[in-house]
Short mmCIF file of C-alpha atoms and ligand atoms in Angstrom, two decimals:
data_model
loop_
_atom_site.label_atom_id
_atom_site.label_comp_id
_atom_site.label_asym_id
_atom_site.label_seq_id
_atom_site.Cartn_x
_atom_site.Cartn_y
_atom_site.Cartn_z
CA MET A 97 -4.35 -7.76 -24.54
CA LYS A 98 -7.38 -8.15 -22.29
CA SER A 99 -9.71 -5.27 -23.16
CA ILE A 100 -13.13 -4.93 -21.61
CA THR A 101 -15.28 -2.04 -22.72
CA GLY A 102 -18.77 -3.18 -21.75
CA ALA A 103 -20.70 -6.20 -20.47
CA TYR A 104 -18.22 -9.08 -20.28
CA GLU A 105 -18.56 -12.76 -19.44
CA GLY A 106 -15.77 -13.72 -17.08
CA VAL A 107 -14.78 -16.97 -15.41
CA PHE A 108 -14.59 -16.78 -11.62
CA HIS A 109 -13.50 -19.39 -9.10
CA ILE A 110 -15.49 -18.78 -5.95
CA ASN A 111 -15.31 -21.11 -2.93
CA GLY A 112 -14.09 -23.98 -5.09
CA GLN A 113 -16.76 -23.56 -7.80
CA THR A 114 -16.07 -22.22 -11.28
CA ARG A 115 -18.78 -19.89 -12.55
CA ARG A 116 -19.21 -17.83 -15.71
CA MET A 117 -20.73 -14.46 -14.98
CA VAL A 118 -21.38 -11.20 -16.75
CA VAL A 119 -19.63 -8.20 -15.21
CA PHE A 120 -18.98 -4.62 -16.25
CA PRO A 121 -15.41 -3.32 -16.18
CA GLN A 122 -16.12 -0.87 -13.35
CA ASP A 123 -17.79 -3.48 -11.06
CA THR A 124 -15.93 -4.14 -7.85
CA LEU A 125 -15.42 -7.66 -6.61
CA LEU A 126 -17.70 -6.74 -3.69
CA SER A 127 -20.58 -5.86 -6.01
CA LEU A 128 -20.01 -9.04 -8.04
CA LEU A 129 -20.15 -11.25 -4.94
CA ARG A 130 -23.24 -9.59 -3.51
CA GLY A 131 -25.09 -9.20 -6.83
CA HIS A 132 -27.99 -11.40 -7.98
CA ALA A 133 -25.84 -13.76 -10.03
CA VAL A 134 -23.70 -14.88 -7.07
CA SER A 135 -25.78 -13.76 -4.05
CA LEU A 136 -23.09 -14.31 -1.45
CA SER A 137 -23.81 -11.66 1.15
CA GLY A 138 -20.98 -12.59 3.55
CA ALA A 139 -18.66 -9.80 2.34
CA LYS A 140 -20.24 -6.62 3.73
CA PRO A 141 -20.24 -3.10 2.32
CA GLY A 142 -19.09 -0.81 5.12
CA CYS A 143 -17.08 2.27 4.19
CA GLU A 144 -16.44 1.14 0.58
CA ASN A 145 -13.28 3.18 0.94
CA GLY A 146 -10.70 0.61 2.03
CA ASP A 147 -10.87 1.60 5.68
CA CYS A 148 -13.10 -0.82 7.61
CA GLY A 149 -12.31 -4.32 6.27
CA ALA A 150 -15.95 -5.53 6.43
CA CYS A 151 -15.73 -6.53 2.75
CA THR A 152 -12.55 -8.63 3.14
CA VAL A 153 -12.26 -11.84 1.11
CA VAL A 154 -9.26 -14.05 0.40
CA LEU A 155 -7.74 -14.11 -3.10
CA ASP A 156 -5.13 -16.77 -3.77
CA GLY A 157 -4.48 -17.09 -0.05
CA LEU A 158 -4.14 -13.37 0.72
CA PRO A 159 -6.70 -11.00 2.28
CA VAL A 160 -8.10 -8.31 -0.01
CA LYS A 161 -10.69 -5.61 0.57
CA SER A 162 -13.20 -6.50 -2.13
CA CYS A 163 -14.48 -2.91 -2.38
CA MET A 164 -10.98 -1.95 -3.58
CA LYS A 165 -10.66 -4.62 -6.26
CA LEU A 166 -12.25 -4.75 -9.69
CA ALA A 167 -14.18 -7.92 -10.49
CA VAL A 168 -12.32 -8.24 -13.81
CA GLU A 169 -9.00 -8.25 -11.94
CA SER A 170 -10.19 -11.21 -9.87
CA GLU A 171 -10.63 -13.60 -12.81
CA ASP A 172 -8.31 -16.61 -12.63
CA THR A 173 -7.81 -16.26 -8.89
CA ALA A 174 -9.17 -18.52 -6.14
CA ILE A 175 -11.74 -16.38 -4.30
CA THR A 176 -12.76 -17.44 -0.79
CA THR A 177 -15.63 -15.79 1.06
CA VAL A 178 -16.93 -16.54 4.53
CA GLU A 179 -19.50 -18.90 2.98
CA GLY A 180 -16.58 -21.04 1.80
CA LEU A 181 -15.37 -21.43 5.39
CA TYR A 182 -18.61 -23.05 6.60
CA ASP A 183 -17.97 -25.49 9.45
CA THR A 184 -14.24 -24.69 9.64
CA GLU A 185 -12.09 -23.77 12.62
CA VAL A 186 -12.03 -19.97 12.52
CA PRO A 187 -15.80 -19.33 12.41
CA LYS A 188 -16.32 -22.11 14.97
CA GLN A 189 -14.01 -20.32 17.41
CA PHE A 190 -15.72 -16.97 16.79
CA LEU A 191 -18.99 -18.64 17.87
CA ASP A 192 -17.39 -20.39 20.78
CA LYS A 193 -15.72 -17.24 22.15
CA TRP A 194 -18.70 -14.94 21.43
CA ALA A 195 -16.41 -12.82 19.27
CA PHE A 196 -19.22 -10.79 17.72
CA GLN A 197 -22.21 -8.71 18.67
CA CYS A 198 -24.16 -7.40 15.66
CA GLY A 199 -21.94 -9.53 13.37
CA TYR A 200 -21.55 -6.97 10.58
CA CYS A 201 -17.76 -6.91 10.76
CA THR A 202 -17.39 -10.58 11.63
CA SER A 203 -16.91 -12.13 8.19
CA GLY A 204 -14.09 -9.65 7.47
CA PHE A 205 -12.31 -10.58 10.70
CA ILE A 206 -12.79 -14.29 10.00
CA LEU A 207 -11.27 -13.97 6.51
CA VAL A 208 -8.27 -11.99 7.76
CA ALA A 209 -7.67 -14.54 10.52
CA TYR A 210 -8.02 -17.39 8.03
CA ALA A 211 -5.49 -15.79 5.66
CA MET A 212 -3.10 -15.15 8.52
CA LEU A 213 -3.19 -18.83 9.50
CA LEU A 214 -2.55 -19.82 5.89
CA ASN A 215 0.50 -17.57 5.70
CA THR A 216 2.04 -17.85 9.16
CA SER A 217 3.33 -21.11 10.54
CA ARG A 218 3.64 -19.78 14.11
CA VAL A 219 1.53 -16.82 15.22
CA ASN A 220 2.08 -14.60 18.25
CA ASP A 221 0.20 -11.64 19.76
CA ALA A 222 2.09 -9.07 17.67
CA ILE A 223 1.35 -10.88 14.39
CA ILE A 224 -2.33 -11.31 15.25
CA THR A 225 -2.63 -7.63 16.20
CA GLU A 226 -0.92 -6.50 12.99
CA TRP A 227 -3.24 -8.55 10.74
CA LEU A 228 -6.42 -7.69 12.67
CA ARG A 229 -5.62 -3.96 12.66
CA SER A 230 -6.94 -3.90 9.08
CA ASN A 231 -10.49 -4.37 10.36
CA VAL A 232 -12.80 -2.25 12.46
CA CYS A 233 -15.54 -3.44 14.81
CA ARG A 234 -18.03 -0.88 16.06
CA CYS A 235 -19.76 -2.85 18.77
CA THR A 236 -18.05 -5.82 20.36
CA GLY A 237 -14.70 -6.03 22.13
CA TYR A 238 -11.49 -6.75 20.24
CA GLN A 239 -10.40 -8.95 23.15
CA GLU A 240 -12.91 -11.70 22.28
CA ILE A 241 -11.89 -11.54 18.61
CA HIS A 242 -8.24 -11.87 19.59
CA GLU A 243 -9.07 -14.86 21.81
CA ALA A 244 -11.05 -16.55 19.04
CA VAL A 245 -8.13 -16.15 16.64
CA TRP A 246 -5.70 -17.58 19.19
CA ALA A 247 -8.04 -20.53 19.76
CA ALA A 248 -8.25 -21.17 16.01
CA ALA A 249 -4.46 -20.94 15.72
CA ASN A 250 -3.98 -23.46 18.51
CA ALA A 251 -6.58 -25.81 17.04
CA ARG A 252 -4.90 -25.70 13.62
CA GLY A 253 -1.41 -26.09 15.01
CA ASN A 254 -0.30 -22.51 14.24
CA GLY A 255 -0.02 -21.60 17.92
CA THR A 256 3.24 -21.11 19.77
CA MET B 218 -27.33 6.25 -9.89
CA MET B 219 -25.47 4.19 -12.50
CA THR B 220 -21.70 4.32 -12.10
CA PRO B 221 -20.21 5.70 -15.31
CA LEU B 222 -18.52 3.12 -17.47
CA MET B 223 -14.79 2.68 -17.02
CA ALA B 224 -13.20 0.51 -19.70
CA TYR B 225 -10.42 -1.84 -18.59
CA TYR B 226 -7.29 -2.74 -20.60
CA ARG B 227 -4.53 -5.11 -19.51
CA PRO B 228 -1.57 -4.92 -21.89
CA SER B 229 1.34 -7.32 -21.66
CA THR B 230 4.16 -5.09 -22.92
CA VAL B 231 5.32 -1.55 -22.18
CA THR B 232 4.81 -0.42 -25.76
CA GLU B 233 1.31 -1.86 -25.87
CA ALA B 234 0.48 -0.02 -22.62
CA VAL B 235 1.72 3.36 -23.84
CA THR B 236 0.14 2.96 -27.29
CA THR B 237 -3.20 2.03 -25.69
CA PHE B 238 -2.97 4.95 -23.27
CA ARG B 239 -2.22 7.40 -26.12
CA GLN B 240 -5.08 6.10 -28.23
CA LEU B 241 -7.53 6.34 -25.33
CA ARG B 242 -6.38 9.86 -24.57
CA GLN B 243 -6.73 10.86 -28.20
CA ASP B 244 -10.27 9.46 -28.21
CA GLY B 245 -11.13 11.61 -25.18
CA HIS B 246 -11.42 8.81 -22.58
CA HIS B 247 -9.21 10.43 -19.90
CA PRO B 248 -7.30 7.20 -19.19
CA ALA B 249 -5.28 6.42 -16.06
CA TYR B 250 -2.61 3.82 -15.46
CA TRP B 251 -3.92 1.27 -12.97
CA SER B 252 -1.72 -0.53 -10.49
CA GLY B 253 -3.23 -1.48 -7.08
CA GLY B 254 -6.24 0.64 -8.00
CA THR B 255 -6.95 1.63 -4.38
CA GLU B 256 -6.49 5.34 -4.95
CA ILE B 257 -8.31 5.47 -8.26
CA LEU B 258 -11.32 3.68 -6.76
CA THR B 259 -11.45 5.86 -3.63
CA ARG B 260 -11.02 9.13 -5.54
CA ARG B 261 -13.57 8.02 -8.12
CA ARG B 262 -16.06 7.21 -5.35
CA LEU B 263 -15.57 10.76 -4.02
CA HIS B 264 -16.13 12.11 -7.57
CA GLU B 265 -12.65 13.65 -7.60
CA ILE B 266 -11.68 11.86 -10.82
CA TYR B 267 -13.60 10.24 -13.69
CA PRO B 268 -11.22 8.02 -15.66
CA GLY B 269 -13.12 6.70 -18.68
CA ALA B 270 -10.58 3.91 -19.07
CA VAL B 271 -7.84 2.31 -17.03
CA VAL B 272 -4.70 0.63 -18.35
CA ASP B 273 -3.69 -2.06 -15.86
CA ILE B 274 0.09 -2.36 -15.98
CA LYS B 275 0.36 -5.41 -13.71
CA GLY B 276 0.34 -7.84 -16.64
CA ILE B 277 3.68 -6.45 -17.90
CA PRO B 278 6.54 -8.75 -16.75
CA GLU B 279 9.01 -5.90 -16.01
CA VAL B 280 6.41 -4.23 -13.77
CA GLY B 281 6.07 -7.41 -11.71
CA GLN B 282 9.78 -8.17 -11.29
CA HIS B 283 11.25 -8.29 -7.80
CA ALA B 284 14.72 -9.65 -7.67
CA VAL B 285 18.38 -9.35 -6.80
CA HIS B 286 20.41 -9.29 -10.03
CA GLY B 287 24.20 -9.29 -9.61
CA ARG B 288 25.11 -6.13 -7.70
CA ASP B 289 21.63 -4.62 -7.90
CA MET B 290 18.13 -4.99 -6.51
CA ILE B 291 15.17 -4.40 -8.82
CA PHE B 292 11.70 -3.57 -7.59
CA GLY B 293 8.89 -3.58 -10.17
CA ALA B 294 6.37 -0.77 -9.80
CA GLY B 295 3.54 -3.30 -9.57
CA ILE B 296 4.98 -5.13 -6.55
CA SER B 297 2.77 -4.79 -3.50
CA LEU B 298 4.08 -3.24 -0.31
CA TRP B 299 3.24 -6.53 1.43
CA GLU B 300 5.46 -8.45 -1.00
CA ILE B 301 8.30 -5.95 -0.51
CA ALA B 302 8.19 -6.54 3.24
CA ARG B 303 7.87 -10.31 2.81
CA ALA B 304 10.96 -10.59 0.57
CA ASP B 305 12.85 -7.98 2.65
CA TYR B 306 15.67 -7.31 0.17
CA TRP B 307 16.25 -3.79 1.52
CA PRO B 308 15.54 -3.42 5.25
CA LEU B 309 14.96 0.38 5.11
CA LEU B 310 12.37 -0.05 2.35
CA THR B 311 10.75 -2.89 4.30
CA ALA B 312 10.53 -0.80 7.46
CA THR B 313 9.02 2.16 5.59
CA ALA B 314 6.63 0.23 3.35
CA ASP B 315 5.44 -1.90 6.25
CA ARG B 316 4.01 1.17 8.00
CA VAL B 317 1.91 2.40 5.06
CA ALA B 318 -1.84 1.90 5.58
CA ASP B 319 -2.90 -1.44 7.16
CA HIS B 320 -1.81 -5.01 6.51
CA THR B 321 -4.66 -5.98 4.16
CA SER B 322 -4.36 -2.74 2.15
CA ARG B 323 -0.63 -3.35 1.72
CA VAL B 324 -1.44 -6.59 -0.10
CA GLN B 325 -2.94 -4.36 -2.78
CA ILE B 326 -1.14 -1.01 -2.65
CA THR B 327 1.83 -1.10 -5.01
CA LEU B 328 5.23 0.59 -4.92
CA GLY B 329 4.54 2.51 -8.16
CA GLY B 330 1.01 3.48 -7.13
CA ASN B 331 2.23 4.85 -3.82
CA ILE B 332 5.09 6.82 -5.38
CA ALA B 333 2.79 8.21 -8.11
CA SER B 334 0.00 8.92 -5.61
CA HIS B 335 -1.87 12.22 -5.76
CA LEU B 336 -2.14 12.21 -1.95
CA PRO B 337 0.59 14.16 -0.13
CA TYR B 338 2.16 11.19 1.71
CA ARG B 339 3.80 8.74 -0.74
CA GLU B 340 5.68 7.22 2.17
CA ALA B 341 7.24 4.38 0.17
CA VAL B 342 9.28 6.94 -1.78
CA LEU B 343 11.30 8.06 1.26
CA PRO B 344 14.09 5.43 1.05
CA TRP B 345 14.48 6.14 -2.68
CA MET B 346 15.15 9.81 -1.95
CA LEU B 347 18.22 8.82 0.09
CA VAL B 348 20.10 6.71 -2.47
CA ASP B 349 21.32 6.81 -6.06
CA ALA B 350 18.56 4.83 -7.71
CA THR B 351 17.72 4.32 -11.37
CA ALA B 352 14.15 4.49 -12.61
CA TRP B 353 12.90 2.38 -15.50
CA VAL B 354 10.31 4.45 -17.33
CA GLY B 355 7.74 3.09 -19.77
CA THR B 356 7.69 5.29 -22.89
CA ILE B 357 6.41 5.01 -26.45
CA LYS B 358 9.93 3.92 -27.42
CA GLY B 359 9.99 1.16 -24.78
CA ILE B 360 11.80 1.21 -21.45
CA GLN B 361 14.18 4.11 -20.76
CA THR B 362 16.32 4.50 -17.66
CA ARG B 363 16.69 7.80 -15.80
CA PRO B 364 18.24 8.79 -12.45
CA PHE B 365 15.40 8.65 -9.92
CA CYS B 366 16.50 11.97 -8.36
CA LYS B 367 15.74 13.67 -11.69
CA LEU B 368 12.30 12.09 -11.76
CA PHE B 369 11.02 12.83 -8.29
CA ASP B 370 10.68 16.38 -7.06
CA GLY B 371 8.10 16.01 -4.29
CA ARG B 372 6.01 14.20 -6.88
CA LEU B 373 6.75 11.92 -9.80
CA VAL B 374 7.57 13.97 -12.88
CA LEU B 375 6.74 11.98 -16.01
CA ALA B 376 5.17 12.82 -19.34
CA ASP B 377 1.41 12.22 -19.25
CA ASP B 378 1.64 8.93 -21.18
CA GLU B 379 4.73 7.57 -19.38
CA PHE B 380 4.71 5.33 -16.34
CA LEU B 381 7.12 3.96 -13.78
CA VAL B 382 8.13 0.40 -14.65
CA ALA B 383 10.69 -0.38 -11.93
CA LEU B 384 13.33 1.02 -9.60
CA GLN B 385 16.88 -0.29 -9.42
CA VAL B 386 19.48 0.29 -6.72
CA SER B 387 22.81 -1.16 -5.63
CA ARG B 388 22.64 -3.99 -3.09
CA ASP B 389 25.18 -2.03 -1.02
CA VAL B 390 22.42 0.22 0.33
CA ALA B 391 20.91 -2.77 2.12
CA SER B 392 23.85 -2.80 4.54
CA PHE B 393 23.76 0.92 5.52
CA PRO B 394 22.59 1.69 9.08
CA TYR B 395 18.97 2.84 8.86
CA THR B 396 15.88 3.69 10.78
CA SER B 397 12.33 4.56 9.84
CA ARG B 398 9.77 6.22 12.12
CA LYS B 399 6.15 6.96 11.40
CA MET B 400 4.49 9.19 13.98
CA THR B 401 0.69 9.31 14.00
CA ARG B 402 -1.58 11.31 16.25
CA ARG B 403 -3.13 8.34 18.02
CA ASP B 404 -3.92 5.25 15.99
CA TRP B 405 -1.19 2.96 14.66
CA VAL B 406 -2.91 2.88 11.24
CA ASN B 407 -3.29 6.44 10.02
CA TYR B 408 -1.72 9.08 7.83
CA PRO B 409 1.46 10.44 9.43
CA LEU B 410 2.04 13.59 11.42
CA VAL B 411 5.52 12.94 10.16
CA SER B 412 7.19 9.88 8.70
CA ILE B 413 11.00 9.89 8.52
CA SER B 414 13.30 7.43 6.81
CA ALA B 415 16.98 7.90 7.59
CA THR B 416 20.26 6.26 6.77
CA LYS B 417 23.94 6.91 7.41
CA ASP B 418 26.91 6.53 5.10
CA VAL B 419 30.33 7.02 6.70
CA HIS B 420 29.82 10.37 8.50
CA THR B 421 26.65 11.71 6.92
CA ILE B 422 23.09 11.16 8.06
CA HIS B 423 20.50 11.42 5.28
CA ALA B 424 16.82 11.91 6.15
CA ALA B 425 13.65 12.15 4.08
CA PHE B 426 10.30 13.34 5.38
CA SER B 427 6.63 12.75 4.57
CA GLY B 428 3.53 14.18 6.26
CA TYR B 429 5.32 17.29 7.54
CA ALA B 430 4.70 19.38 4.42
CA LEU B 431 2.50 19.14 1.35
CA GLU B 432 4.97 16.79 -0.36
CA PRO B 433 7.78 14.43 0.69
CA PHE B 434 11.17 16.17 0.78
CA ARG B 435 14.81 15.92 1.77
CA ASP B 436 17.42 18.66 1.94
CA ASP B 437 21.25 18.81 2.08
CA ALA B 438 21.15 21.54 4.74
CA ILE B 439 19.10 19.31 7.06
CA ASP B 440 21.50 16.39 6.51
CA ARG B 441 24.49 18.63 7.34
CA VAL B 442 22.98 19.73 10.66
CA LEU B 443 21.96 16.16 11.56
CA SER B 444 25.54 15.02 10.90
CA GLU B 445 27.37 17.53 13.15
CA GLU B 446 28.81 14.88 15.41
CA ASP B 447 30.24 17.36 17.95
CA LEU B 448 26.78 18.58 18.92
CA PRO B 449 24.36 16.77 21.27
CA TYR B 450 21.47 14.92 19.59
CA ALA B 451 18.82 17.29 20.95
CA VAL B 452 20.63 20.39 19.69
CA ARG B 453 21.09 18.92 16.22
CA ALA B 454 17.42 17.90 16.12
CA GLU B 455 16.31 21.41 17.11
CA ARG B 456 18.56 23.02 14.48
CA ALA B 457 17.47 20.53 11.84
CA VAL B 458 13.81 21.44 12.33
CA ALA B 459 14.76 25.13 12.12
CA ALA B 460 16.56 24.36 8.83
CA ILE B 461 13.55 22.68 7.18
CA PRO B 462 12.84 24.79 4.09
CA ARG B 463 9.14 23.78 3.98
CA LYS B 464 6.12 25.08 5.84
CA ALA B 465 4.75 22.56 8.35
CA ILE B 466 1.12 21.81 7.62
CA SER B 467 -1.78 22.14 10.06
CA ASP B 468 -4.57 19.67 9.51
CA ILE B 469 -6.91 17.25 11.27
CA HIS B 470 -3.93 15.17 12.39
CA GLY B 471 -2.11 18.00 14.14
CA SER B 472 -1.12 21.66 14.11
CA ALA B 473 2.10 22.92 12.52
CA ALA B 474 3.56 23.59 15.98
CA TYR B 475 2.76 20.05 17.12
CA ARG B 476 4.28 18.60 13.92
CA LYS B 477 7.51 20.52 14.55
CA PHE B 478 7.61 19.31 18.15
CA VAL B 479 7.06 15.67 17.12
CA THR B 480 9.60 15.96 14.29
CA GLN B 481 12.20 17.35 16.66
CA TYR B 482 12.07 14.60 19.27
CA THR B 483 11.79 11.94 16.55
CA LEU B 484 14.94 13.28 14.89
CA ALA B 485 16.82 13.26 18.21
CA SER B 486 16.05 9.59 18.65
CA ILE B 487 16.90 8.82 15.01
CA ILE B 488 20.37 10.37 15.38
CA GLU B 489 20.91 8.38 18.55
CA VAL B 490 20.01 5.12 16.79
CA LEU B 491 22.15 5.85 13.73
CA GLU B 492 25.18 6.81 15.81
CA GLY B 493 24.89 3.65 17.84
CA GLY B 494 23.78 5.37 21.04
CA GLN B 495 21.15 2.66 21.51
C1 LIG C 49 -6.98 2.28 3.65
C2 LIG C 49 -5.87 3.10 3.06
C3 LIG C 49 -4.87 3.62 3.90
C4 LIG C 49 -3.82 4.37 3.36
N1 LIG C 49 -2.79 4.79 4.20
C5 LIG C 49 -1.69 5.36 3.66
C6 LIG C 49 -0.54 5.69 4.46
O1 LIG C 49 -0.52 5.43 5.66
N2 LIG C 49 0.53 6.26 3.82
C7 LIG C 49 0.56 6.51 2.47
O2 LIG C 49 1.56 6.97 1.94
N3 LIG C 49 -0.52 6.24 1.71
C8 LIG C 49 -1.63 5.67 2.28
N4 LIG C 49 -2.71 5.39 1.50
C9 LIG C 49 -2.73 5.91 0.13
C10 LIG C 49 -2.24 4.88 -0.73
O3 LIG C 49 -0.96 4.52 -0.38
C11 LIG C 49 -2.22 5.36 -2.16
O4 LIG C 49 -3.49 5.71 -2.49
C12 LIG C 49 -1.72 4.14 -2.89
O5 LIG C 49 -0.37 4.14 -2.66
C13 LIG C 49 -2.04 3.96 -4.26
O6 LIG C 49 -1.41 2.74 -4.67
P1 LIG C 49 -2.11 1.84 -5.73
O7 LIG C 49 -1.12 0.83 -6.15
O8 LIG C 49 -3.41 1.33 -5.22
O9 LIG C 49 -2.28 2.92 -6.86
P2 LIG C 49 -3.38 3.21 -7.95
O10 LIG C 49 -4.70 3.53 -7.34
O11 LIG C 49 -3.36 2.14 -8.99
O12 LIG C 49 -2.74 4.53 -8.61
C14 LIG C 49 -2.53 5.73 -7.87
C15 LIG C 49 -2.14 6.82 -8.87
O13 LIG C 49 -0.86 6.56 -9.42
C16 LIG C 49 -0.93 6.37 -10.84
N5 LIG C 49 -0.03 5.25 -11.09
C17 LIG C 49 -0.14 3.98 -10.59
N6 LIG C 49 0.94 3.25 -10.93
C18 LIG C 49 1.74 4.06 -11.65
C19 LIG C 49 3.00 3.87 -12.29
N7 LIG C 49 3.66 2.71 -12.21
N8 LIG C 49 3.55 4.92 -12.95
C20 LIG C 49 2.91 6.13 -13.02
N9 LIG C 49 1.71 6.36 -12.45
C21 LIG C 49 1.13 5.34 -11.76
C22 LIG C 49 -2.37 6.09 -11.14
O14 LIG C 49 -2.74 6.49 -12.44
C23 LIG C 49 -3.06 6.92 -10.07
O15 LIG C 49 -3.12 8.27 -10.45
C24 LIG C 49 -3.78 4.65 1.99
C25 LIG C 49 -4.78 4.15 1.15
C26 LIG C 49 -5.81 3.37 1.66
C27 LIG C 49 -6.86 2.82 0.73
S1 LIG C 50 -16.24 -1.78 2.75
FE1 LIG C 50 -14.32 -2.35 1.97
S2 LIG C 50 -12.94 -1.64 3.47
FE2 LIG C 50 -14.87 -0.90 4.20
S1 LIG C 51 -19.83 -7.06 15.92
FE1 LIG C 51 -20.92 -5.28 15.31
S2 LIG C 51 -19.43 -4.19 14.12
FE2 LIG C 51 -18.33 -5.83 14.93
#
């Protein structure tokens, strides 16, 4: 039985790299990613209550709110953050379509869109809306985000 | 402020889980069973609970099962609501589970965690209140089976150290006519003013409700009124709301009067769908 009662050295697979890191059992995945040992600040703390989606990352191909997941539960999974999507289609389209303003929510939207494209061979407006509903943006328009996701879907061959 | 320590255990058998839970309780650690963890983390953040240890049940094979076996369907308590909708073994459960929270949260929220939730909604339980289901319960003696109707009375009734392992139901229920409606005040993603799952077998409509009162409920008297085929839909819906034996709640989502109004017109449209009107 896995039992963790204090500081614990775990093995984490983040953006294709395997790293050994010390975590405490109550640490969330969000705090692990943003802490000094990893220093990936792409996943953002917003509500830290599962509501806003700013902290979204992808675990084994599915979107997860990292404020709602323990770090120790994320061992042995493939963790993808926005830093792992550098120079890929979804962030490129967000830039191209100006789908952000302050940018605080943007990495969460990018990760949800990325996961949707991994899991859906053909997207449509209803599917995009359903996946994006998990995330909240306080300052730009959802229209541009929607357009960026469509553009990424078409570029990757997931369009209709 | 330092977050208080919360030890983490991940057993791989039911007996190991219950034994660990008992030991932790005896040692004064106030343990909790951990499934998706979304509710424990949010309530802990609000300082409503302080579990000193969590026993993650997702490593137990029976908790993760999700399959059609012979005449039955089995849903492990650790299956996520997203996975339930993806596999779609039971369309009424899919329709109900797929309206809980938002898409990303459903990847994490589990069937057992939602049914055992301390929040009033527990929407994923509604289909189970309408059928003869069997619950697999994790006990110190291993897995025991009990009729689900004996286990759920608005909330899950288990001994402190027991947990829900899985739910089993006949495949026949997957072919019953059904509908599921979640009514929110404004946003698509929100807690319900009222959420109703309904099904029909031969001449009887069965309906279960969440959001209307402090706990999910169903009632034979409501089903009888809903099933009076000689009466118009609107009349049956009005009488059904009058027959509800619970007090409608007033909260930030809506007043009691508004809840009754929404429940009434939702029921009228549910009857119409189940009787093939449209
Ligand atoms: C953003 C968000 C939106 C939400 N929207 C909705 C909504 O629209 N409708 C709705 O109904 N709910 C909603 N919820 C509440 C949510 O559904 C519950 O908090 C959730 O179901 C808990 O599931 P979990 O698997 O994360 O449970 P956990 O947090 O792991 O556990 C919840 C409780 O159940 C106990 N428990 C867990 N598994 C078992 C088991 N197998 N046997 C016995 N006890 C167990 C735990 O000890 C704990 O007390 C929402 C939650 C979030 C975060
Ligand atoms: S910070 Fe995780 S959902 Fe808002
Ligand atoms: S761009 Fe500012 S919150 Fe979305």
